[in-house]
Short mmCIF file of C-alpha atoms in Angstrom, two decimals:
data_model
loop_
_atom_site.label_atom_id
_atom_site.label_comp_id
_atom_site.label_asym_id
_atom_site.label_seq_id
_atom_site.Cartn_x
_atom_site.Cartn_y
_atom_site.Cartn_z
CA UNK F 1493 0.00 0.00 0.00
CA UNK F 1494 1.43 3.39 -1.02
CA UNK F 1495 1.98 5.87 1.81
CA UNK F 1496 0.10 9.17 1.53
CA UNK F 1497 2.20 12.05 0.18
CA UNK F 1498 3.97 14.28 2.67
CA UNK F 1499 2.73 17.86 2.85
CA UNK F 1500 5.43 20.20 1.46
CA UNK F 1501 5.19 22.41 4.53
CA UNK F 1502 5.76 19.44 6.83
CA UNK F 1503 8.74 18.32 4.75
CA UNK F 1504 10.35 21.76 4.85
CA UNK F 1505 9.72 21.99 8.58
CA UNK F 1506 11.45 18.65 9.11
CA UNK F 1507 14.48 19.83 7.12
CA UNK F 1508 14.73 22.93 9.29
CA UNK F 1509 14.59 20.84 12.50
CA UNK F 1510 17.56 18.60 11.65
CA UNK F 1511 20.13 18.66 14.49
CA UNK F 1512 23.58 18.65 12.92
CA UNK F 1513 25.18 17.49 16.17
CA UNK F 1514 22.93 14.42 16.28
CA UNK F 1515 22.80 13.31 12.62
CA UNK F 1516 25.71 12.76 10.25
CA UNK F 1517 25.88 13.99 6.66
CA UNK F 1518 25.02 10.60 5.14
CA UNK F 1519 21.82 10.39 7.21
CA UNK F 1520 20.81 13.92 6.21
CA UNK F 1521 21.32 13.14 2.52
CA UNK F 1522 19.29 9.95 2.86
CA UNK F 1523 16.45 11.83 4.57
CA UNK F 1524 16.48 14.54 1.89
CA UNK F 1525 16.01 11.88 -0.80
CA UNK F 1526 13.21 10.16 1.13
CA UNK F 1527 11.35 13.40 1.85
CA UNK F 1528 11.62 14.55 -1.77
CA UNK F 1529 10.23 11.23 -2.97
CA UNK F 1530 7.29 11.57 -0.56
CA UNK F 1531 6.68 15.25 -1.28
CA UNK F 1532 6.99 15.83 -5.04
CA UNK F 1533 3.80 14.71 -6.84
CA UNK F 1534 4.55 12.08 -9.48
CA UNK F 1535 7.89 11.03 -7.97
CA UNK F 1536 8.77 7.33 -8.00
CA UNK F 1537 12.53 7.46 -7.39
CA UNK F 1538 14.92 10.13 -6.09
CA UNK F 1539 18.68 10.53 -5.90
CA UNK F 1540 20.97 13.26 -4.62
CA UNK F 1541 24.06 13.86 -6.74
CA UNK F 1542 27.15 15.45 -5.19
CA UNK F 1543 29.98 16.82 -7.33
CA UNK F 1544 33.28 17.67 -5.63
CA UNK F 1545 36.82 17.87 -6.96
CA UNK F 1546 35.81 16.53 -10.37
CA UNK F 1547 34.19 13.43 -8.87
CA UNK F 1548 30.45 12.72 -9.04
CA UNK F 1549 28.50 10.36 -6.79
CA UNK F 1550 24.97 9.50 -5.80
CA UNK F 1551 25.24 10.38 -2.14
CA UNK F 1552 21.71 9.14 -1.44
CA UNK F 1553 19.04 7.29 -3.38
CA UNK F 1554 15.64 5.74 -2.79
CA UNK F 1555 16.22 2.81 -5.17
CA UNK F 1556 18.98 0.91 -6.97
CA UNK F 1557 17.28 1.73 -10.27
CA UNK F 1558 17.68 5.47 -9.69
CA UNK F 1559 21.29 5.06 -8.60
CA UNK F 1560 22.08 3.10 -11.77
CA UNK F 1561 20.56 5.83 -13.94
CA UNK F 1562 22.80 8.37 -12.23
CA UNK F 1563 25.89 6.19 -12.49
CA UNK F 1564 25.41 5.89 -16.25
CA UNK F 1565 25.72 9.67 -16.42
CA UNK F 1566 28.84 9.68 -14.26
CA UNK F 1567 30.44 6.99 -16.37
CA UNK F 1568 29.85 8.79 -19.68
CA UNK F 1569 30.14 12.28 -18.15
CA UNK F 1570 26.89 13.57 -19.61
CA UNK F 1571 23.28 13.74 -18.57
CA UNK F 1572 20.65 15.98 -16.96
CA UNK F 1573 21.78 15.56 -13.34
CA UNK F 1574 25.35 16.60 -14.21
CA UNK F 1575 24.19 19.65 -16.15
CA UNK F 1576 21.82 20.65 -13.34
CA UNK F 1577 24.60 20.32 -10.75
CA UNK F 1578 27.03 22.34 -12.88
CA UNK F 1579 24.57 25.14 -13.69
CA UNK F 1580 22.47 25.17 -10.48
CA UNK F 1581 19.45 25.14 -12.81
CA UNK F 1582 16.30 23.05 -13.15
CA UNK F 1583 16.26 20.61 -16.05
CA UNK F 1584 12.96 18.92 -16.88
CA UNK F 1585 12.66 15.99 -19.28
CA UNK F 1586 8.88 15.57 -19.55
CA UNK F 1587 8.89 12.73 -22.09
CA UNK F 1588 11.98 10.54 -22.40
CA UNK F 1589 10.55 8.92 -25.54
CA UNK F 1590 11.24 12.13 -27.48
CA UNK F 1591 14.29 13.40 -25.56
CA UNK F 1592 16.99 14.64 -27.96
CA UNK F 1593 19.60 16.16 -25.63
CA UNK F 1594 20.68 12.89 -24.02
CA UNK F 1595 19.15 10.16 -26.23
CA UNK F 1596 21.39 7.31 -25.02
CA UNK F 1597 20.64 8.00 -21.37
CA UNK F 1598 16.93 8.48 -22.13
CA UNK F 1599 16.88 5.05 -23.77
CA UNK F 1600 18.46 3.51 -20.65
CA UNK F 1601 15.87 5.21 -18.46
CA UNK F 1602 12.93 4.12 -20.62
CA UNK F 1603 14.19 0.54 -20.59
CA UNK F 1604 14.21 0.72 -16.79
CA UNK F 1605 10.59 1.88 -16.74
CA UNK F 1606 11.13 5.64 -16.27
CA UNK F 1607 9.09 8.00 -18.41
CA UNK F 1608 10.21 11.45 -17.23
CA UNK F 1609 12.78 13.12 -15.01
CA UNK F 1610 13.45 16.36 -13.19
CA UNK F 1611 16.90 17.48 -12.00
CA UNK F 1612 17.31 20.58 -9.83
CA UNK F 1613 20.70 22.07 -9.05
CA UNK F 1614 21.82 22.31 -5.41
CA UNK F 1615 24.43 25.05 -4.89
CA UNK F 1616 25.76 23.63 -1.63
CA UNK F 1617 29.18 25.31 -1.42
CA UNK F 1618 31.68 26.89 -3.78
CA UNK F 1619 33.65 23.63 -3.97
CA UNK F 1620 30.65 21.30 -3.70
CA UNK F 1621 27.63 21.27 -5.99
CA UNK F 1622 24.83 18.80 -6.42
CA UNK F 1623 21.46 18.01 -7.87
CA UNK F 1624 18.17 16.62 -6.65
CA UNK F 1625 17.05 14.08 -9.27
CA UNK F 1626 13.40 13.03 -9.36
CA UNK F 1627 12.22 10.21 -11.64
CA UNK F 1628 8.64 9.54 -12.74
CA UNK F 1629 7.24 6.30 -14.13
CA UNK F 1630 5.20 7.94 -16.88
CA UNK F 1631 5.70 10.70 -19.40
CA UNK F 1632 4.66 14.15 -18.11
CA UNK F 1633 4.69 12.89 -14.52
CA UNK F 1634 5.56 16.36 -13.24
CA UNK F 1635 3.21 19.24 -13.93
CA UNK F 1636 4.10 22.87 -13.21
CA UNK F 1637 2.91 22.58 -9.61
CA UNK F 1638 5.11 19.52 -9.05
CA UNK F 1639 8.11 21.36 -10.52
CA UNK F 1640 7.52 24.31 -8.17
CA UNK F 1641 7.23 21.94 -5.21
CA UNK F 1642 10.49 20.25 -6.17
CA UNK F 1643 12.28 23.58 -6.59
CA UNK F 1644 11.05 24.88 -3.24
CA UNK F 1645 12.09 21.65 -1.55
CA UNK F 1646 15.51 21.76 -3.26
CA UNK F 1647 16.10 25.33 -2.04
CA UNK F 1648 15.55 24.26 1.59
CA UNK F 1649 17.54 21.06 1.07
CA UNK F 1650 20.49 23.02 -0.33
CA UNK F 1651 20.62 25.14 2.84
CA UNK F 1652 20.40 22.07 5.07
CA UNK F 1653 23.13 20.28 3.11
CA UNK F 1654 25.39 23.34 3.06
CA UNK F 1655 25.10 23.63 6.85
CA UNK F 1656 25.66 19.90 7.26
CA UNK F 1657 28.70 19.98 5.00
CA UNK F 1658 30.20 22.91 6.92
CA UNK F 1659 29.50 21.16 10.23
CA UNK F 1660 31.00 17.90 8.96
CA UNK F 1661 34.15 19.71 7.79
CA UNK F 1662 34.42 21.56 11.11
CA UNK F 1663 33.99 18.33 13.08
CA UNK F 1664 36.65 16.61 10.96
CA UNK F 1665 39.05 19.52 11.45
CA UNK F 1666 38.43 19.44 15.21
CA UNK F 1667 39.23 15.71 15.32
CA UNK F 1668 42.41 16.27 13.32
CA UNK F 1669 43.49 19.08 15.64
CA UNK F 1670 42.82 16.95 18.72
CA UNK F 1671 44.85 14.12 17.22
CA UNK F 1672 47.67 16.54 16.37
CA UNK F 1673 47.66 17.85 19.93
CA UNK F 1674 47.78 14.32 21.35
CA UNK F 1675 50.65 13.47 19.02
CA UNK F 1676 52.55 16.60 19.98
CA UNK F 1677 52.06 15.88 23.68
CA UNK F 1678 53.46 12.36 23.51
CA UNK F 1679 56.36 13.49 21.31
CA UNK F 1680 57.23 16.19 23.84
CA UNK F 1681 57.12 13.55 26.60
CA UNK F 1682 59.45 11.31 24.63
CA UNK F 1683 61.83 14.21 23.96
CA UNK F 1684 61.91 14.96 27.68
CA UNK F 1685 62.79 11.34 28.48
CA UNK F 1686 65.62 11.33 25.91
CA UNK F 1687 66.92 14.70 27.12
CA UNK F 1688 66.98 13.42 30.71
CA UNK F 1689 68.75 10.19 29.82
CA UNK F 1690 71.26 11.59 27.30
CA UNK F 1691 71.70 15.12 28.63
CA UNK F 1692 71.04 16.51 25.16
CA UNK F 1693 69.08 19.43 23.71
CA UNK F 1694 65.46 19.31 22.54
CA UNK F 1695 66.56 19.46 18.90
CA UNK F 1696 68.99 16.57 19.40
CA UNK F 1697 66.28 14.55 21.14
CA UNK F 1698 63.86 15.08 18.26
CA UNK F 1699 66.58 14.18 15.75
CA UNK F 1700 67.07 10.89 17.57
CA UNK F 1701 63.31 10.23 17.54
CA UNK F 1702 63.22 10.92 13.80
CA UNK F 1703 66.11 8.52 13.17
CA UNK F 1704 64.44 5.80 15.23
CA UNK F 1705 61.26 6.40 13.24
CA UNK F 1706 63.06 6.03 9.91
CA UNK F 1707 65.00 2.95 11.02
CA UNK F 1708 61.84 1.23 12.26
CA UNK F 1709 59.67 2.51 9.38
CA UNK F 1710 57.14 3.78 11.90
CA UNK F 1711 55.60 7.18 12.55
CA UNK F 1712 57.39 9.47 14.98
CA UNK F 1713 54.29 9.46 17.17
CA UNK F 1714 54.31 5.65 17.38
CA UNK F 1715 58.00 5.58 18.32
CA UNK F 1716 57.33 8.26 20.94
CA UNK F 1717 54.39 6.32 22.38
CA UNK F 1718 56.50 3.17 22.67
CA UNK F 1719 59.31 5.07 24.37
CA UNK F 1720 56.93 6.71 26.86
CA UNK F 1721 55.20 3.39 27.57
CA UNK F 1722 58.59 1.73 28.15
CA UNK F 1723 59.68 4.51 30.49
CA UNK F 1724 56.39 4.25 32.43
CA UNK F 1725 56.94 0.50 32.75
CA UNK F 1726 60.38 1.06 34.17
#
């Protein structure tokens, strides 16, 4: 039994309530795809394309069929979702049986049982773009009202994804800084141990750590941790 469609207002409200400190980026992307599929009239399948550093991927999808249609475009580097992501525009293909811009892809989609598609650009960040891709089972599945609903939803989704991406980057940077601080602390401890045992300078102690690291083919931090652990054992 098909679930009743989600009211656009309810969907947008849910997007605005997402807690970035409680949900990771992958979960947000997955929820965006699910909500779009439930909200846009005529939608049967939805994917979210992300383009970053020259690489394209379907970061979320509601079906394997939709993901495969996207991956065909990535493989051949052409298709509506890629153009929508690059231009931050809306690209509607109302009838894939007469589509002339991407005839090979349209043939793949028709063979999979898709009759129309709608791709809406998501300007997430300067270095990250994307597209919300909505697939319908029949030709002309998306009327003007459905297109407006999809565009409104995409605008809110772009803001949510931009915030999530910034938060994810900030969290990653914080973890890296914490790790760097832990590494520095243990290296300083190891230097202190060497300086005490050999009566040498800090620079000479670090040089010895570096040589031990090269000889053992291990990171300086790992050599330092072993030295500190050995000293604690003694």
